PDB file of C-alpha atoms in Angstrom:
ATOM      1  CA  GLU X   1       4.866   3.416 -20.787  1.00 75.00           C
ATOM      2  CA  PRO X   2       2.564   0.434 -23.557  1.00 76.00           C
ATOM      3  CA  GLU X   3       1.375  -2.727 -21.755  1.00 91.00           C
ATOM      4  CA  VAL X   4       0.111  -5.910 -22.575  1.00 95.00           C
ATOM      5  CA  THR X   5      -3.653  -5.323 -20.510  1.00 96.00           C
ATOM      6  CA  GLN X   6      -5.099  -9.201 -19.708  1.00 96.00           C
ATOM      7  CA  THR X   7      -8.933  -9.616 -19.172  1.00 94.00           C
ATOM      8  CA  PRO X   8     -10.032 -10.689 -16.827  1.00 94.00           C
ATOM      9  CA  SER X   9      -8.421 -10.579 -14.100  1.00 94.00           C
ATOM     10  CA  HIS X  10     -10.499 -13.442 -12.322  1.00 96.00           C
ATOM     11  CA  GLN X  11     -12.334 -15.471 -14.024  1.00 97.00           C
ATOM     12  CA  VAL X  12     -13.693 -17.962 -12.657  1.00 97.00           C
ATOM     13  CA  THR X  13     -15.108 -21.388 -14.262  1.00 97.00           C
ATOM     14  CA  GLN X  14     -17.726 -25.072 -13.922  1.00 97.00           C
ATOM     15  CA  MET X  15     -15.209 -27.608 -15.012  1.00 97.00           C
ATOM     16  CA  GLY X  16     -16.008 -29.224 -18.595  1.00 97.00           C
ATOM     17  CA  GLN X  17     -16.749 -24.986 -19.978  1.00 98.00           C
ATOM     18  CA  GLU X  18     -14.950 -23.144 -22.365  1.00 98.00           C
ATOM     19  CA  VAL X  19     -13.101 -20.291 -21.083  1.00 97.00           C
ATOM     20  CA  ILE X  20     -12.049 -17.440 -23.574  1.00 97.00           C
ATOM     21  CA  LEU X  21      -8.916 -15.298 -21.630  1.00 97.00           C
ATOM     22  CA  ARG X  22      -7.940 -12.450 -23.840  1.00 97.00           C
ATOM     23  CA  CYS X  23      -5.034 -10.153 -24.026  1.00 97.00           C
ATOM     24  CA  VAL X  24      -4.425  -6.697 -26.349  1.00 97.00           C
ATOM     25  CA  PRO X  25      -0.026  -7.244 -27.220  1.00 97.00           C
ATOM     26  CA  ILE X  26       1.488  -3.991 -27.030  1.00 95.00           C
ATOM     27  CA  SER X  27      -0.057  -2.377 -30.865  1.00 92.00           C
ATOM     28  CA  ASN X  28       2.675  -2.000 -32.509  1.00 91.00           C
ATOM     29  CA  HIS X  29       5.119  -6.205 -30.490  1.00 95.00           C
ATOM     30  CA  LEU X  30       4.834  -8.975 -33.886  1.00 94.00           C
ATOM     31  CA  TYR X  31       5.680 -11.725 -31.371  1.00 96.00           C
ATOM     32  CA  PHE X  32       3.095 -13.004 -29.005  1.00 97.00           C
ATOM     33  CA  TYR X  33       2.808 -15.981 -26.189  1.00 98.00           C
ATOM     34  CA  TRP X  34       0.576 -17.602 -22.885  1.00 98.00           C
ATOM     35  CA  TYR X  35       2.093 -19.306 -19.917  1.00 98.00           C
ATOM     36  CA  ARG X  36       0.507 -19.907 -16.795  1.00 97.00           C
ATOM     37  CA  GLN X  37       1.351 -20.508 -12.982  1.00 93.00           C
ATOM     38  CA  ILE X  38      -0.239 -23.173 -11.179  1.00 94.00           C
ATOM     39  CA  LEU X  39      -0.005 -21.826  -7.332  1.00 90.00           C
ATOM     40  CA  GLY X  40       3.507 -23.024  -5.527  1.00 85.00           C
ATOM     41  CA  GLN X  41       5.005 -24.047  -8.700  1.00 89.00           C
ATOM     42  CA  LYS X  42       6.777 -22.454 -12.006  1.00 90.00           C
ATOM     43  CA  VAL X  43       6.042 -20.382 -15.281  1.00 94.00           C
ATOM     44  CA  GLU X  44       5.294 -22.794 -17.647  1.00 96.00           C
ATOM     45  CA  PHE X  45       5.422 -21.653 -21.671  1.00 96.00           C
ATOM     46  CA  LEU X  46       2.368 -22.511 -23.266  1.00 98.00           C
ATOM     47  CA  VAL X  47       3.052 -20.930 -27.167  1.00 98.00           C
ATOM     48  CA  SER X  48       4.235 -18.729 -29.497  1.00 97.00           C
ATOM     49  CA  PHE X  49       2.847 -17.185 -32.463  1.00 96.00           C
ATOM     50  CA  TYR X  50       4.341 -15.009 -34.801  1.00 95.00           C
ATOM     51  CA  ASN X  51       3.789 -14.180 -38.414  1.00 92.00           C
ATOM     52  CA  ASN X  52      -1.327 -15.128 -38.011  1.00 92.00           C
ATOM     53  CA  GLU X  53       0.407 -19.559 -37.262  1.00 95.00           C
ATOM     54  CA  ILE X  54       1.661 -21.105 -33.536  1.00 96.00           C
ATOM     55  CA  SER X  55       5.712 -21.384 -34.238  1.00 95.00           C
ATOM     56  CA  GLU X  56       6.171 -23.098 -30.781  1.00 95.00           C
ATOM     57  CA  LYS X  57       4.184 -24.835 -27.598  1.00 96.00           C
ATOM     58  CA  SER X  58       4.714 -27.251 -25.036  1.00 95.00           C
ATOM     59  CA  GLU X  59       3.348 -29.833 -24.007  1.00 94.00           C
ATOM     60  CA  ILE X  60       0.981 -29.369 -21.855  1.00 95.00           C
ATOM     61  CA  PHE X  61      -0.744 -26.613 -25.048  1.00 97.00           C
ATOM     62  CA  ASP X  62      -3.220 -29.783 -26.200  1.00 95.00           C
ATOM     63  CA  ASP X  63      -6.505 -30.287 -28.421  1.00 95.00           C
ATOM     64  CA  GLN X  64      -8.303 -27.974 -25.642  1.00 97.00           C
ATOM     65  CA  PHE X  65      -6.027 -25.142 -26.423  1.00 98.00           C
ATOM     66  CA  SER X  66      -6.208 -22.201 -29.248  1.00 98.00           C
ATOM     67  CA  VAL X  67      -5.200 -19.926 -30.059  1.00 97.00           C
ATOM     68  CA  GLU X  68      -6.855 -16.785 -31.897  1.00 95.00           C
ATOM     69  CA  ARG X  69      -5.432 -13.338 -32.886  1.00 93.00           C
ATOM     70  CA  PRO X  70      -8.829 -12.388 -34.766  1.00 86.00           C
ATOM     71  CA  ASP X  71      -8.331  -8.728 -34.944  1.00 86.00           C
ATOM     72  CA  GLY X  72      -4.832  -7.203 -35.550  1.00 80.00           C
ATOM     73  CA  SER X  73      -5.100  -6.263 -31.781  1.00 88.00           C
ATOM     74  CA  ASN X  74      -6.503  -8.792 -29.941  1.00 94.00           C
ATOM     75  CA  PHE X  75      -4.673 -12.530 -28.310  1.00 97.00           C
ATOM     76  CA  THR X  76      -6.933 -14.958 -27.144  1.00 97.00           C
ATOM     77  CA  LEU X  77      -5.944 -18.327 -25.318  1.00 98.00           C
ATOM     78  CA  LYS X  78      -9.176 -20.947 -25.653  1.00 98.00           C
ATOM     79  CA  ILE X  79      -9.615 -23.235 -23.659  1.00 98.00           C
ATOM     80  CA  ARG X  80     -12.647 -26.382 -24.660  1.00 97.00           C
ATOM     81  CA  SER X  81     -13.808 -27.591 -21.904  1.00 96.00           C
ATOM     82  CA  THR X  82     -11.912 -26.759 -18.921  1.00 97.00           C
ATOM     83  CA  LYS X  83     -10.567 -29.578 -16.165  1.00 97.00           C
ATOM     84  CA  LEU X  84     -10.350 -28.378 -12.582  1.00 97.00           C
ATOM     85  CA  GLU X  85      -5.777 -29.013 -12.790  1.00 96.00           C
ATOM     86  CA  ASP X  86      -5.757 -25.775 -15.659  1.00 97.00           C
ATOM     87  CA  SER X  87      -6.849 -23.549 -12.205  1.00 98.00           C
ATOM     88  CA  ALA X  88      -3.276 -21.494 -12.484  1.00 97.00           C
ATOM     89  CA  MET X  89      -2.680 -18.087 -13.230  1.00 95.00           C
ATOM     90  CA  TYR X  90      -2.331 -17.545 -17.427  1.00 97.00           C
ATOM     91  CA  PHE X  91      -0.142 -15.120 -17.927  1.00 97.00           C
ATOM     92  CA  CYS X  92       0.484 -12.779 -21.878  1.00 97.00           C
ATOM     93  CA  ALA X  93       3.109 -11.580 -23.196  1.00 97.00           C
ATOM     94  CA  SER X  94       3.999 -10.015 -26.937  1.00 96.00           C
ATOM     95  CA  LYS X  95       7.482  -8.634 -27.914  1.00 94.00           C
ATOM     96  CA  VAL X  96       8.574  -6.588 -30.475  1.00 94.00           C
ATOM     97  CA  ALA X  97      11.498  -8.185 -32.392  1.00 91.00           C
ATOM     98  CA  SER X  98      12.667 -11.512 -31.645  1.00 86.00           C
ATOM     99  CA  ASP X  99      15.837 -10.672 -29.917  1.00 83.00           C
ATOM    100  CA  SER X 100      13.988  -7.646 -27.503  1.00 87.00           C
ATOM    101  CA  PRO X 101      12.885  -7.899 -24.363  1.00 86.00           C
ATOM    102  CA  LEU X 102       9.400  -9.501 -23.176  1.00 91.00           C
ATOM    103  CA  HIS X 103       7.160  -7.442 -21.871  1.00 93.00           C
ATOM    104  CA  PHE X 104       4.162  -9.137 -19.443  1.00 95.00           C
ATOM    105  CA  GLY X 105       0.641  -8.397 -18.817  1.00 95.00           C
ATOM    106  CA  ASN X 106      -0.718  -8.621 -15.076  1.00 93.00           C
ATOM    107  CA  GLY X 107      -2.065 -11.913 -15.389  1.00 95.00           C
ATOM    108  CA  THR X 108      -5.448 -13.253 -15.698  1.00 97.00           C
ATOM    109  CA  ARG X 109      -6.292 -16.019 -12.031  1.00 96.00           C
ATOM    110  CA  LEU X 110      -8.487 -18.645 -13.844  1.00 98.00           C
ATOM    111  CA  THR X 111     -10.218 -20.839 -11.086  1.00 98.00           C
ATOM    112  CA  VAL X 112     -12.028 -23.864 -12.087  1.00 98.00           C
ATOM    113  CA  THR X 113     -14.676 -25.764  -9.956  1.00 97.00           C
TER     114      THR X 113
ATOM    115  CA  ALA J   1      16.033 -33.141 -17.795  1.00 64.00           C
ATOM    116  CA  GLN J   2      17.160 -29.391 -19.550  1.00 73.00           C
ATOM    117  CA  SER J   3      15.858 -26.939 -15.801  1.00 89.00           C
ATOM    118  CA  VAL J   4      16.716 -23.920 -14.674  1.00 95.00           C
ATOM    119  CA  SER J   5      17.473 -24.843 -10.227  1.00 95.00           C
ATOM    120  CA  GLN J   6      16.784 -21.573  -8.116  1.00 96.00           C
ATOM    121  CA  HIS J   7      18.040 -22.509  -4.334  1.00 88.00           C
ATOM    122  CA  ASN J   8      16.569 -19.875  -2.099  1.00 89.00           C
ATOM    123  CA  HIS J   9      13.204 -20.030  -2.307  1.00 92.00           C
ATOM    124  CA  HIS J  10      13.091 -17.464   0.625  1.00 96.00           C
ATOM    125  CA  VAL J  11      15.328 -14.751   1.243  1.00 97.00           C
ATOM    126  CA  ILE J  12      15.130 -12.113   4.652  1.00 97.00           C
ATOM    127  CA  LEU J  13      16.901  -9.385   4.851  1.00 97.00           C
ATOM    128  CA  SER J  14      17.485  -5.971   6.386  1.00 97.00           C
ATOM    129  CA  GLU J  15      18.271  -2.821   4.086  1.00 97.00           C
ATOM    130  CA  ALA J  16      21.556  -2.212   3.236  1.00 97.00           C
ATOM    131  CA  ALA J  17      23.014  -6.066   2.951  1.00 98.00           C
ATOM    132  CA  SER J  18      23.986  -7.226  -0.045  1.00 98.00           C
ATOM    133  CA  LEU J  19      21.867  -9.183  -1.782  1.00 97.00           C
ATOM    134  CA  GLU J  20      23.107 -12.657  -4.357  1.00 97.00           C
ATOM    135  CA  LEU J  21      20.051 -15.435  -5.804  1.00 97.00           C
ATOM    136  CA  GLY J  22      21.397 -18.253  -6.939  1.00 97.00           C
ATOM    137  CA  CYS J  23      20.582 -19.081 -10.973  1.00 97.00           C
ATOM    138  CA  ASN J  24      21.885 -22.897 -12.964  1.00 96.00           C
ATOM    139  CA  TYR J  25      20.881 -24.262 -15.785  1.00 95.00           C
ATOM    140  CA  SER J  26      21.202 -27.797 -17.144  1.00 92.00           C
ATOM    141  CA  TYR J  27      21.314 -27.063 -20.585  1.00 83.00           C
ATOM    142  CA  GLY J  28      24.055 -27.763 -22.595  1.00 79.00           C
ATOM    143  CA  GLY J  29      24.278 -25.887 -25.756  1.00 83.00           C
ATOM    144  CA  THR J  30      24.246 -21.779 -26.170  1.00 87.00           C
ATOM    145  CA  VAL J  31      21.961 -20.123 -24.405  1.00 90.00           C
ATOM    146  CA  ASN J  32      19.782 -16.625 -23.765  1.00 92.00           C
ATOM    147  CA  LEU J  33      20.186 -15.766 -20.046  1.00 95.00           C
ATOM    148  CA  PHE J  34      17.591 -13.548 -17.521  1.00 96.00           C
ATOM    149  CA  TRP J  35      16.172 -12.330 -14.515  1.00 97.00           C
ATOM    150  CA  TYR J  36      13.110 -11.213 -14.531  1.00 96.00           C
ATOM    151  CA  VAL J  37      10.988  -9.113 -10.908  1.00 96.00           C
ATOM    152  CA  GLN J  38       7.635  -9.597 -10.136  1.00 93.00           C
ATOM    153  CA  TYR J  39       6.874  -7.276  -7.438  1.00 93.00           C
ATOM    154  CA  PRO J  40       3.643  -7.111  -5.735  1.00 89.00           C
ATOM    155  CA  GLY J  41       0.360  -7.448  -7.438  1.00 84.00           C
ATOM    156  CA  GLN J  42       2.495  -6.612 -10.569  1.00 87.00           C
ATOM    157  CA  HIS J  43       3.312  -8.135 -13.763  1.00 87.00           C
ATOM    158  CA  LEU J  44       6.917 -10.016 -14.369  1.00 91.00           C
ATOM    159  CA  GLN J  45       9.122  -7.126 -15.576  1.00 93.00           C
ATOM    160  CA  LEU J  46      12.923  -7.325 -16.965  1.00 93.00           C
ATOM    161  CA  LEU J  47      15.744  -7.153 -14.486  1.00 96.00           C
ATOM    162  CA  LEU J  48      18.103  -8.031 -16.867  1.00 95.00           C
ATOM    163  CA  LYS J  49      20.064 -10.451 -19.251  1.00 94.00           C
ATOM    164  CA  TYR J  50      22.637 -12.184 -20.963  1.00 94.00           C
ATOM    165  CA  PHE J  51      23.121 -13.245 -25.107  1.00 91.00           C
ATOM    166  CA  SER J  52      26.800 -12.698 -25.594  1.00 90.00           C
ATOM    167  CA  GLY J  53      29.862 -10.449 -24.420  1.00 93.00           C
ATOM    168  CA  ASP J  54      30.736  -9.665 -21.194  1.00 95.00           C
ATOM    169  CA  PRO J  55      29.556 -12.274 -18.857  1.00 95.00           C
ATOM    170  CA  LEU J  56      28.861  -9.691 -15.827  1.00 97.00           C
ATOM    171  CA  VAL J  57      25.743  -7.711 -16.965  1.00 97.00           C
ATOM    172  CA  LYS J  58      24.035  -4.669 -15.461  1.00 96.00           C
ATOM    173  CA  GLY J  59      20.582  -3.918 -15.593  1.00 94.00           C
ATOM    174  CA  ILE J  60      17.845  -1.374 -13.911  1.00 93.00           C
ATOM    175  CA  LYS J  61      17.741  -1.141 -10.251  1.00 94.00           C
ATOM    176  CA  GLY J  62      20.766  -1.331  -9.047  1.00 96.00           C
ATOM    177  CA  PHE J  63      20.859  -5.144 -10.046  1.00 97.00           C
ATOM    178  CA  GLU J  64      23.964  -7.190 -11.812  1.00 97.00           C
ATOM    179  CA  ALA J  65      24.534 -11.099 -12.738  1.00 98.00           C
ATOM    180  CA  GLU J  66      27.242 -12.640 -14.257  1.00 97.00           C
ATOM    181  CA  PHE J  67      27.673 -15.715 -16.260  1.00 96.00           C
ATOM    182  CA  ILE J  68      30.128 -18.324 -15.607  1.00 95.00           C
ATOM    183  CA  LYS J  69      29.734 -20.815 -18.133  1.00 92.00           C
ATOM    184  CA  SER J  70      31.779 -23.686 -16.265  1.00 92.00           C
ATOM    185  CA  LYS J  71      29.424 -24.327 -13.879  1.00 94.00           C
ATOM    186  CA  PHE J  72      25.872 -23.039 -15.470  1.00 94.00           C
ATOM    187  CA  SER J  73      25.160 -20.320 -12.959  1.00 96.00           C
ATOM    188  CA  PHE J  74      23.807 -16.938 -13.975  1.00 97.00           C
ATOM    189  CA  ASN J  75      24.093 -15.340  -9.883  1.00 97.00           C
ATOM    190  CA  LEU J  76      21.973 -12.509  -9.608  1.00 98.00           C
ATOM    191  CA  ARG J  77      23.585  -9.978  -7.040  1.00 98.00           C
ATOM    192  CA  LYS J  78      22.855  -6.350  -5.668  1.00 98.00           C
ATOM    193  CA  PRO J  79      25.504  -4.426  -3.039  1.00 97.00           C
ATOM    194  CA  SER J  80      23.042  -3.261  -1.026  1.00 97.00           C
ATOM    195  CA  VAL J  81      19.450  -3.598  -1.112  1.00 98.00           C
ATOM    196  CA  GLN J  82      16.606  -1.719  -0.246  1.00 97.00           C
ATOM    197  CA  TRP J  83      12.587  -1.678   1.417  1.00 96.00           C
ATOM    198  CA  SER J  84      11.149  -1.282  -2.904  1.00 96.00           C
ATOM    199  CA  ASP J  85      13.465  -4.589  -3.240  1.00 97.00           C
ATOM    200  CA  THR J  86      11.578  -6.643  -1.802  1.00 97.00           C
ATOM    201  CA  ALA J  87       9.422  -8.919  -4.527  1.00 97.00           C
ATOM    202  CA  GLU J  88      10.013 -12.136  -6.660  1.00 96.00           C
ATOM    203  CA  TYR J  89      12.390 -13.040  -8.272  1.00 97.00           C
ATOM    204  CA  PHE J  90      12.388 -15.488 -11.493  1.00 97.00           C
ATOM    205  CA  CYS J  91      15.584 -16.475 -13.608  1.00 97.00           C
ATOM    206  CA  ALA J  92      15.014 -17.300 -16.851  1.00 96.00           C
ATOM    207  CA  VAL J  93      16.654 -19.498 -19.481  1.00 95.00           C
ATOM    208  CA  THR J  94      15.560 -19.732 -23.541  1.00 92.00           C
ATOM    209  CA  PRO J  95      17.466 -22.642 -25.229  1.00 87.00           C
ATOM    210  CA  TYR J  96      19.298 -22.233 -28.232  1.00 80.00           C
ATOM    211  CA  ASN J  97      17.087 -21.875 -31.136  1.00 79.00           C
ATOM    212  CA  THR J  98      13.577 -21.471 -29.478  1.00 85.00           C
ATOM    213  CA  ASP J  99      12.594 -18.933 -28.336  1.00 85.00           C
ATOM    214  CA  LYS J 100      10.435 -19.894 -25.175  1.00 91.00           C
ATOM    215  CA  LEU J 101      11.720 -19.121 -21.836  1.00 94.00           C
ATOM    216  CA  ILE J 102      12.434 -21.615 -19.470  1.00 94.00           C
ATOM    217  CA  PHE J 103      11.968 -20.531 -16.246  1.00 95.00           C
ATOM    218  CA  GLY J 104      13.081 -21.094 -12.561  1.00 95.00           C
ATOM    219  CA  THR J 105      10.681 -21.837  -9.665  1.00 93.00           C
ATOM    220  CA  GLY J 106      11.214 -18.598  -8.641  1.00 95.00           C
ATOM    221  CA  THR J 107      13.056 -16.350  -5.379  1.00 96.00           C
ATOM    222  CA  ARG J 108      10.704 -14.248  -3.104  1.00 96.00           C
ATOM    223  CA  LEU J 109      12.458 -11.768  -1.219  1.00 97.00           C
ATOM    224  CA  GLN J 110      11.712  -9.885   1.531  1.00 97.00           C
ATOM    225  CA  VAL J 111      13.863  -6.225   2.796  1.00 97.00           C
ATOM    226  CA  PHE J 112      12.777  -4.937   6.018  1.00 96.00           C
ATOM    227  CA  PRO J 113      13.843  -1.396   6.750  1.00 91.00           C
TER     228      PRO J 113
END
């Protein structure tokens, strides 16, 4: 069964550094998402992306965050200047159509020191 | 505030016991409802979903959930759990006219043989 793959599985970065989290959605999927889960808290929506543009974003997704689908297979989340509170598990997800089930990746654990 | 509540944070059962996990949401309009499961070390997987129609929804692995509109609830049930059901279970809601999943805090289920 095709899967959403995320790399790396764990990333450690220093506060203030830029970080890029990478995702390869399932190949025929058209809708792409990032969610995050701070340890002990709820899974939170960050952003949705369709037709090469952001379709919806949460309050968390401020100017420090950006997403890109540079080549038709990768979907990246960039945090320009990381803060300690950005430490979380970041999940990428994709789906083929608007009413299809969402498929999640295994997540990238980001630790900001 | 709009939210999803899961009242059971940690449930411990013996094999063959019946399971019911509570989920309530606080959105007033039309919603789509979901239960996701996350087995240890794995990604979030869809167990079942409700969009419309029969409020009793059957999902994978013998799980079912009942949408009770008057109670704003979507409880998950399984008549007889197995050790392999040990996982974290997340209720989620997509309010009408949005594409984002709003998650509950999750319920950790441990099943002992």
